[in-house]
PDB file of C-alpha atoms in Angstrom:
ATOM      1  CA  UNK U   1     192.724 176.486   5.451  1.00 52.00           C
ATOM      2  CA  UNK U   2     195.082 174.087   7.744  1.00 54.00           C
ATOM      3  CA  UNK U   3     193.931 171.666   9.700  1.00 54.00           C
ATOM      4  CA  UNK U   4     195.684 174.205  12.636  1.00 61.00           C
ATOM      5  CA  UNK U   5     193.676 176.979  11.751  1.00 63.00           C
ATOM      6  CA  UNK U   6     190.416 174.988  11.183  1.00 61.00           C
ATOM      7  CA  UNK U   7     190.934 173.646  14.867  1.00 63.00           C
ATOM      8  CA  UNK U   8     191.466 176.747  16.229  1.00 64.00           C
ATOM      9  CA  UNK U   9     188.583 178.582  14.495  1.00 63.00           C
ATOM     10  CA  UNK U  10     186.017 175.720  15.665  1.00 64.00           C
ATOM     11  CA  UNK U  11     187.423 175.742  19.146  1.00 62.00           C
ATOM     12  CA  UNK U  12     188.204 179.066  20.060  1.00 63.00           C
ATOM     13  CA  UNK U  13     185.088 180.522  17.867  1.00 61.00           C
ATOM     14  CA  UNK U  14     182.430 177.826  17.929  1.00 67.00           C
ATOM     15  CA  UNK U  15     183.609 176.199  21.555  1.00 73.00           C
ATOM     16  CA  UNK U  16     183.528 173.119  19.135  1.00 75.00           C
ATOM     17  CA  UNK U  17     185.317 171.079  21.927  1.00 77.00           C
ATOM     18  CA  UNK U  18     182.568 171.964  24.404  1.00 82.00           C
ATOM     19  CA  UNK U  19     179.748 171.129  22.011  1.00 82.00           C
ATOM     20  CA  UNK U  20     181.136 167.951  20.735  1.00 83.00           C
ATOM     21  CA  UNK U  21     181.882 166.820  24.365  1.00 82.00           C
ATOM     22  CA  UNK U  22     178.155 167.695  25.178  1.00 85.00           C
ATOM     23  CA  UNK U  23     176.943 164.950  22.923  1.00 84.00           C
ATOM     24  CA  UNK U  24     175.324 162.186  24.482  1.00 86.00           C
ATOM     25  CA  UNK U  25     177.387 158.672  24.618  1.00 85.00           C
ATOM     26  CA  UNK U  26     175.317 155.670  22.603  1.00 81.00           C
ATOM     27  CA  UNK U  27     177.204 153.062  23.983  1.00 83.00           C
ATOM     28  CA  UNK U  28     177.094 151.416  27.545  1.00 84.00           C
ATOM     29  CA  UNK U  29     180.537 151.035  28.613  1.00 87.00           C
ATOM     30  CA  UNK U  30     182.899 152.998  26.151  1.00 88.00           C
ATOM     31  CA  UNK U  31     186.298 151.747  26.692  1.00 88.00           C
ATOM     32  CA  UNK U  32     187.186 155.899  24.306  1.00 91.00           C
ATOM     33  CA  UNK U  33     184.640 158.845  25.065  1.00 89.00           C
ATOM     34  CA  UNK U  34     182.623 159.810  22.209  1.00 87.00           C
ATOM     35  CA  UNK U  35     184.481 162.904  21.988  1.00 88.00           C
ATOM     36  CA  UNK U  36     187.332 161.100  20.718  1.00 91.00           C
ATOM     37  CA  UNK U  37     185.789 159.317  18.317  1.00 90.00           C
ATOM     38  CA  UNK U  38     184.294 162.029  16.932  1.00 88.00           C
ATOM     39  CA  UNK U  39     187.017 163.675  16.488  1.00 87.00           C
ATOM     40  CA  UNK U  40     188.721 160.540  14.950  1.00 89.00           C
ATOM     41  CA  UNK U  41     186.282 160.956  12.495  1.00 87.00           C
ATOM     42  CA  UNK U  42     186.199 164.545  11.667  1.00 83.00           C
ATOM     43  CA  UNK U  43     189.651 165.385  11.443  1.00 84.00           C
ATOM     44  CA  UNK U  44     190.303 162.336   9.185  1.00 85.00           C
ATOM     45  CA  UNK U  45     187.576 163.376   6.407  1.00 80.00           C
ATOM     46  CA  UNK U  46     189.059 166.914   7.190  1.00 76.00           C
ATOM     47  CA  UNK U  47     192.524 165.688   6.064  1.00 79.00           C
ATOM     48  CA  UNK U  48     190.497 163.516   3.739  1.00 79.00           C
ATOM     49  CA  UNK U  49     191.603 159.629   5.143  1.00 84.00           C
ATOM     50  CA  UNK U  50     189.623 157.823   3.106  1.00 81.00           C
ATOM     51  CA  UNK U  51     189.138 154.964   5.297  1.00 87.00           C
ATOM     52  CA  UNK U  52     188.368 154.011   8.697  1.00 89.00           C
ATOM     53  CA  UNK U  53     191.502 151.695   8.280  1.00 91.00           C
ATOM     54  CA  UNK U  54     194.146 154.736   7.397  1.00 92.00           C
ATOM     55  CA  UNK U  55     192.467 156.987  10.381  1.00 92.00           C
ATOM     56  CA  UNK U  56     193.320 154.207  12.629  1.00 94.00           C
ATOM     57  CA  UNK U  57     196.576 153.894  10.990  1.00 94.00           C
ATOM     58  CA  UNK U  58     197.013 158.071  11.742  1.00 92.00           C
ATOM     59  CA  UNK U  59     195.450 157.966  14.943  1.00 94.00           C
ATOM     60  CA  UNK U  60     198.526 155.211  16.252  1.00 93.00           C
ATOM     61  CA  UNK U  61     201.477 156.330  14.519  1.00 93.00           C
ATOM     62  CA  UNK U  62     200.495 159.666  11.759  1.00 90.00           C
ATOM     63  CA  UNK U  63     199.480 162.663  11.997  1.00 86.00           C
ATOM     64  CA  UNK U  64     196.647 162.230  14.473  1.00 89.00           C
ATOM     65  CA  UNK U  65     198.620 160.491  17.319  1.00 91.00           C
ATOM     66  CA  UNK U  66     199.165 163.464  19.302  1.00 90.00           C
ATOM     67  CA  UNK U  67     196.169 164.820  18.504  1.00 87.00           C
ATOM     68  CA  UNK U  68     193.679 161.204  19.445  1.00 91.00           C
ATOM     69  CA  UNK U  69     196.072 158.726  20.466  1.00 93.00           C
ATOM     70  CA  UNK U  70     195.535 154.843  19.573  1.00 95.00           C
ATOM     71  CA  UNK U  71     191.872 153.730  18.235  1.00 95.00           C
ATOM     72  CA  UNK U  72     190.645 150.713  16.499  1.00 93.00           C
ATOM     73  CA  UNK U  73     188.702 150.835  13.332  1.00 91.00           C
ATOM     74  CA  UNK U  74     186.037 148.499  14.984  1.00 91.00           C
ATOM     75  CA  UNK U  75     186.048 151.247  17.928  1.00 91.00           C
ATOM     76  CA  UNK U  76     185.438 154.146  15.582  1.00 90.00           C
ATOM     77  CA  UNK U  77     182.366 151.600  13.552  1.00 88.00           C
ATOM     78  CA  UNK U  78     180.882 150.190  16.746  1.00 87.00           C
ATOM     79  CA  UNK U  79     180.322 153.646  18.334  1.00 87.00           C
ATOM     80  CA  UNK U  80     179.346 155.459  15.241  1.00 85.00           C
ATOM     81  CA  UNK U  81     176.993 152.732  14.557  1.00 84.00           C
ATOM     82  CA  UNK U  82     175.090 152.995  18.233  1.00 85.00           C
ATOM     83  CA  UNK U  83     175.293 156.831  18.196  1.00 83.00           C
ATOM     84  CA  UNK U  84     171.879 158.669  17.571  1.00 82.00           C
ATOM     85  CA  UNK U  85     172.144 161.099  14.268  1.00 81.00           C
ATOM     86  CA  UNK U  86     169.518 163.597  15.977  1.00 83.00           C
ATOM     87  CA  UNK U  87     171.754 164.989  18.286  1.00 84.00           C
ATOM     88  CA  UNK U  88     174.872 165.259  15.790  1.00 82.00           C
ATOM     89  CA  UNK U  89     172.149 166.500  13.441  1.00 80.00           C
ATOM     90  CA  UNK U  90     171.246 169.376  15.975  1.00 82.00           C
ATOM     91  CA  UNK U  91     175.108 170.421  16.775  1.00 81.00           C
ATOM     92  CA  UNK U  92     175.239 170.587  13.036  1.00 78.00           C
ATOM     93  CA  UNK U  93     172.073 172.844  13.018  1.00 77.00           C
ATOM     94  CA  UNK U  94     173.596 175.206  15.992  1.00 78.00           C
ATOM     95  CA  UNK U  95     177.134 175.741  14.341  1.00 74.00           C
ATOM     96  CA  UNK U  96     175.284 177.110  11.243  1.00 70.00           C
ATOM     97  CA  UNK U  97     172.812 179.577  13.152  1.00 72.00           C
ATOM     98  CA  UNK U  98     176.036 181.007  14.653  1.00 71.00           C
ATOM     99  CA  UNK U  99     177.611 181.374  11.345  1.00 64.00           C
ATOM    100  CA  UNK U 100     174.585 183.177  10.071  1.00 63.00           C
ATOM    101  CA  UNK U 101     173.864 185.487  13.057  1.00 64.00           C
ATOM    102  CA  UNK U 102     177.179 186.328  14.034  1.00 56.00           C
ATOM    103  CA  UNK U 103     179.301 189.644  12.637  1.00 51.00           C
ATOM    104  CA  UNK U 104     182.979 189.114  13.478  1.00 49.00           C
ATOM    105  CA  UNK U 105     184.769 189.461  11.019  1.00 46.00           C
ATOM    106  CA  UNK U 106     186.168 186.109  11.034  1.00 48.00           C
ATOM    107  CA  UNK U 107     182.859 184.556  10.493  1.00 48.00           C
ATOM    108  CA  UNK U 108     182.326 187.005   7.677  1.00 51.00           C
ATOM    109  CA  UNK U 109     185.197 185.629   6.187  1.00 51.00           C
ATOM    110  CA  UNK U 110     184.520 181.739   6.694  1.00 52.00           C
ATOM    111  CA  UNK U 111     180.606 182.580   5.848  1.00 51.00           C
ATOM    112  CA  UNK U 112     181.702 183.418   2.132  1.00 54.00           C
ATOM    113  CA  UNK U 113     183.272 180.069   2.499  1.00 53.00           C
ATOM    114  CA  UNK U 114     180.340 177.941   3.566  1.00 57.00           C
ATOM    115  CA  UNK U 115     178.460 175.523   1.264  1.00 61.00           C
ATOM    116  CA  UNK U 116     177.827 171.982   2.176  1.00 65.00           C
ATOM    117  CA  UNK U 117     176.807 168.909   0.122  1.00 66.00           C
ATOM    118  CA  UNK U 118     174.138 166.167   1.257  1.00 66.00           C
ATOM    119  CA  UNK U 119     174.850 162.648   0.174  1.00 68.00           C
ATOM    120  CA  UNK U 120     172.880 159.021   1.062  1.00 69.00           C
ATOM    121  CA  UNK U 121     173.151 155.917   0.248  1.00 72.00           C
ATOM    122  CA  UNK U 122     171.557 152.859   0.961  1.00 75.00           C
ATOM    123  CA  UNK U 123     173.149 149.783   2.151  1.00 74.00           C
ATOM    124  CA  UNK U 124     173.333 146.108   3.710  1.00 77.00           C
ATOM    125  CA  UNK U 125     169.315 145.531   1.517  1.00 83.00           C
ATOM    126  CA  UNK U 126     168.323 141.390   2.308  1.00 85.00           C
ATOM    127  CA  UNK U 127     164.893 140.034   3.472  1.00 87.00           C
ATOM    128  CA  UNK U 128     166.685 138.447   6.583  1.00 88.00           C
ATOM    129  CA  UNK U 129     166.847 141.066   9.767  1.00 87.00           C
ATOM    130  CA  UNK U 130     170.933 141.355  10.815  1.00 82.00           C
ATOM    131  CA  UNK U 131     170.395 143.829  13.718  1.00 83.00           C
ATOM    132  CA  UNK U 132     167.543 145.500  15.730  1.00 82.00           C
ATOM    133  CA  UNK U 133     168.660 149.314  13.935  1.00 79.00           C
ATOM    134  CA  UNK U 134     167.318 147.714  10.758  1.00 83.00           C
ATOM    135  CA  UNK U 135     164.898 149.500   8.836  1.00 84.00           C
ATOM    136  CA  UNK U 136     162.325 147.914   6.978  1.00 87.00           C
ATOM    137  CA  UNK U 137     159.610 148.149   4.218  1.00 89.00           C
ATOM    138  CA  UNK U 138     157.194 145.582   1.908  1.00 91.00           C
ATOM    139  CA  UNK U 139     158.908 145.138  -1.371  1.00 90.00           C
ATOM    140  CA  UNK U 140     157.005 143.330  -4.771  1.00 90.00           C
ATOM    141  CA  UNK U 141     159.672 140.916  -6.251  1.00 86.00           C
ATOM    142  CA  UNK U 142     159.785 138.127  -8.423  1.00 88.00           C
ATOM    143  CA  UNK U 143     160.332 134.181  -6.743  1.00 87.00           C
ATOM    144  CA  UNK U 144     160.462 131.611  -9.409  1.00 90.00           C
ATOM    145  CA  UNK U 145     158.587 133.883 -11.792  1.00 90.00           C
ATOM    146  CA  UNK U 146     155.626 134.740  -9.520  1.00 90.00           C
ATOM    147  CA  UNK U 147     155.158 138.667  -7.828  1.00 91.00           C
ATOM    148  CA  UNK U 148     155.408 138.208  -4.225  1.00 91.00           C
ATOM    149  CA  UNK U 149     155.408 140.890  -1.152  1.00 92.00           C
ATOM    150  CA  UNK U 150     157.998 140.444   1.468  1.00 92.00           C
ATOM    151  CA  UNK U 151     159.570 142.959   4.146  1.00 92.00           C
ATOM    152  CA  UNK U 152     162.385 143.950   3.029  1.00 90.00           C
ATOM    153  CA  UNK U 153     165.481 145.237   5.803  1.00 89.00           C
ATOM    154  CA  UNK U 154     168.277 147.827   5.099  1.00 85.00           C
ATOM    155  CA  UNK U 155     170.331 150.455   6.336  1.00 82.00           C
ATOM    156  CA  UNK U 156     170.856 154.091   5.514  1.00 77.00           C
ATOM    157  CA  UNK U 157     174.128 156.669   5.795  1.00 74.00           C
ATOM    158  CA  UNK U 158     173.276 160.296   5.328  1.00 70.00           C
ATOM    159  CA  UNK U 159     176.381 162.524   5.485  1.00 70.00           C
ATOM    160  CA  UNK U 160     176.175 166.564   5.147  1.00 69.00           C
ATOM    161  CA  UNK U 161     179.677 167.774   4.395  1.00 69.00           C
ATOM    162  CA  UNK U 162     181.272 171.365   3.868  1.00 65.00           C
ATOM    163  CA  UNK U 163     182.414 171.192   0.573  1.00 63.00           C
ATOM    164  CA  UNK U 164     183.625 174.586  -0.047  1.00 63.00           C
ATOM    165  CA  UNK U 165     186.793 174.579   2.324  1.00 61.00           C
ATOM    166  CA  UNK U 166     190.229 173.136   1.516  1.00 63.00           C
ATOM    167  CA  UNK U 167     189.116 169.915   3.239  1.00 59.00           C
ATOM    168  CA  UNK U 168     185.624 168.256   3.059  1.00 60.00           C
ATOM    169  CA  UNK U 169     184.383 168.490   6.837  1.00 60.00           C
ATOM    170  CA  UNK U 170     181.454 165.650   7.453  1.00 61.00           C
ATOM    171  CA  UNK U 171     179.287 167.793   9.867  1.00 56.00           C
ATOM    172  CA  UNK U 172     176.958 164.706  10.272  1.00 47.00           C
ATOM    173  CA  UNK U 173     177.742 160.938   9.565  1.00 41.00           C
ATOM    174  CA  UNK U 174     175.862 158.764  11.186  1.00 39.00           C
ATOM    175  CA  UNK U 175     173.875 155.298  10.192  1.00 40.00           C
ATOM    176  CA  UNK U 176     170.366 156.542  10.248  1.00 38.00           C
ATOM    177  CA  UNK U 177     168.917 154.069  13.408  1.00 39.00           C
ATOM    178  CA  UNK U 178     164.867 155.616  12.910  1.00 38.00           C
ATOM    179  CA  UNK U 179     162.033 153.547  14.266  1.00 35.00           C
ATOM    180  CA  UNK U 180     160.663 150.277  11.824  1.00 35.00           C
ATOM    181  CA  UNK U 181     158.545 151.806   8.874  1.00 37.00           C
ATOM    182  CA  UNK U 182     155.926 149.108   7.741  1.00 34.00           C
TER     183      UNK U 182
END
């Protein structure tokens, strides 16, 4: 499937565009909409861009420039970073309900297509808080040969991506902001 076609089956049969735009903004004052990053984002994993560094590299001058127009890496971090997972989570959630309830016969055909992979990881572990979206728990560790509890702070990215389609599509990416576990 080309990145063409997969556009024009998610807009035209999902109103992708719509949803996407309906999204609510986690930042203040956005200097791109969130719809923009997004798609940033999604169309780089679904041309598989490896890096936010090479999306922002397509986005100015490759194959995304008509498509996004100019965006900083640090844009496309910064708002994925404040933006809640819950909502992505949700779209996510609807787009799949569709694909199971409805009979066209194009979503028959991208149905026999659709399995998706779930991947985590955590990141950014220290026992010194870097942001208030830090998660925390009480770790036992060793200091200077004695156990010891501290609280421990870290981060987690949960990604669920179609796997089964020429191009891996990240349906939700999103650093996991959940309130402090103790």
């Amino acid at each position: 499937m080309s990145r063409h076609r997969l556009e024009f089956i998610s807009i035209k049969v999902f109103g992708f565009s719509a949803l996407v735009g309906a999204l609510p903004e986690g930042r203040e004052f956005p200097q791109h909409p969130w719809k923009k990053v997004f798609d940033a984002v999604f169309l780089g994993a679904a041309m598989q861009i490896p890096s936010l560094l090479q999306i922002e590299a397509e986005c100015r001058d490759g194959a995304l420039a008509k498509r996004i127009g100019p965006i900083s890496d640090d844009t496309i971090g910064y708002a994925l970073e404040r933006q809640s997972p819950e909502p992505v989570f949700a779209l996510s959630c609807q787009i799949a309900r569709r694909l199971k309830t409805q009979r066209s016969s194009t979503l028959r055909l991208v149905q026999r297509l659709v399995v998706a992979a779930v991947d985590g990881i955590e990141i950014c572990s220290s026992f010194v808080r870097c942001c208030d979206a830090c998660m925390e728990r009480e770790v036992q560790h060793k200091v200077n040969g004695e156990m010891r509890t501290d609280i421990q702070y870290y981060h987690r990215i949960v990604v669920v991506a179609l796997v089964s389609t020429p191009f891996p599509l990240p349906w939700v990416s999103a650093f996991r902001r959940m309130a402090k576990q103790r």
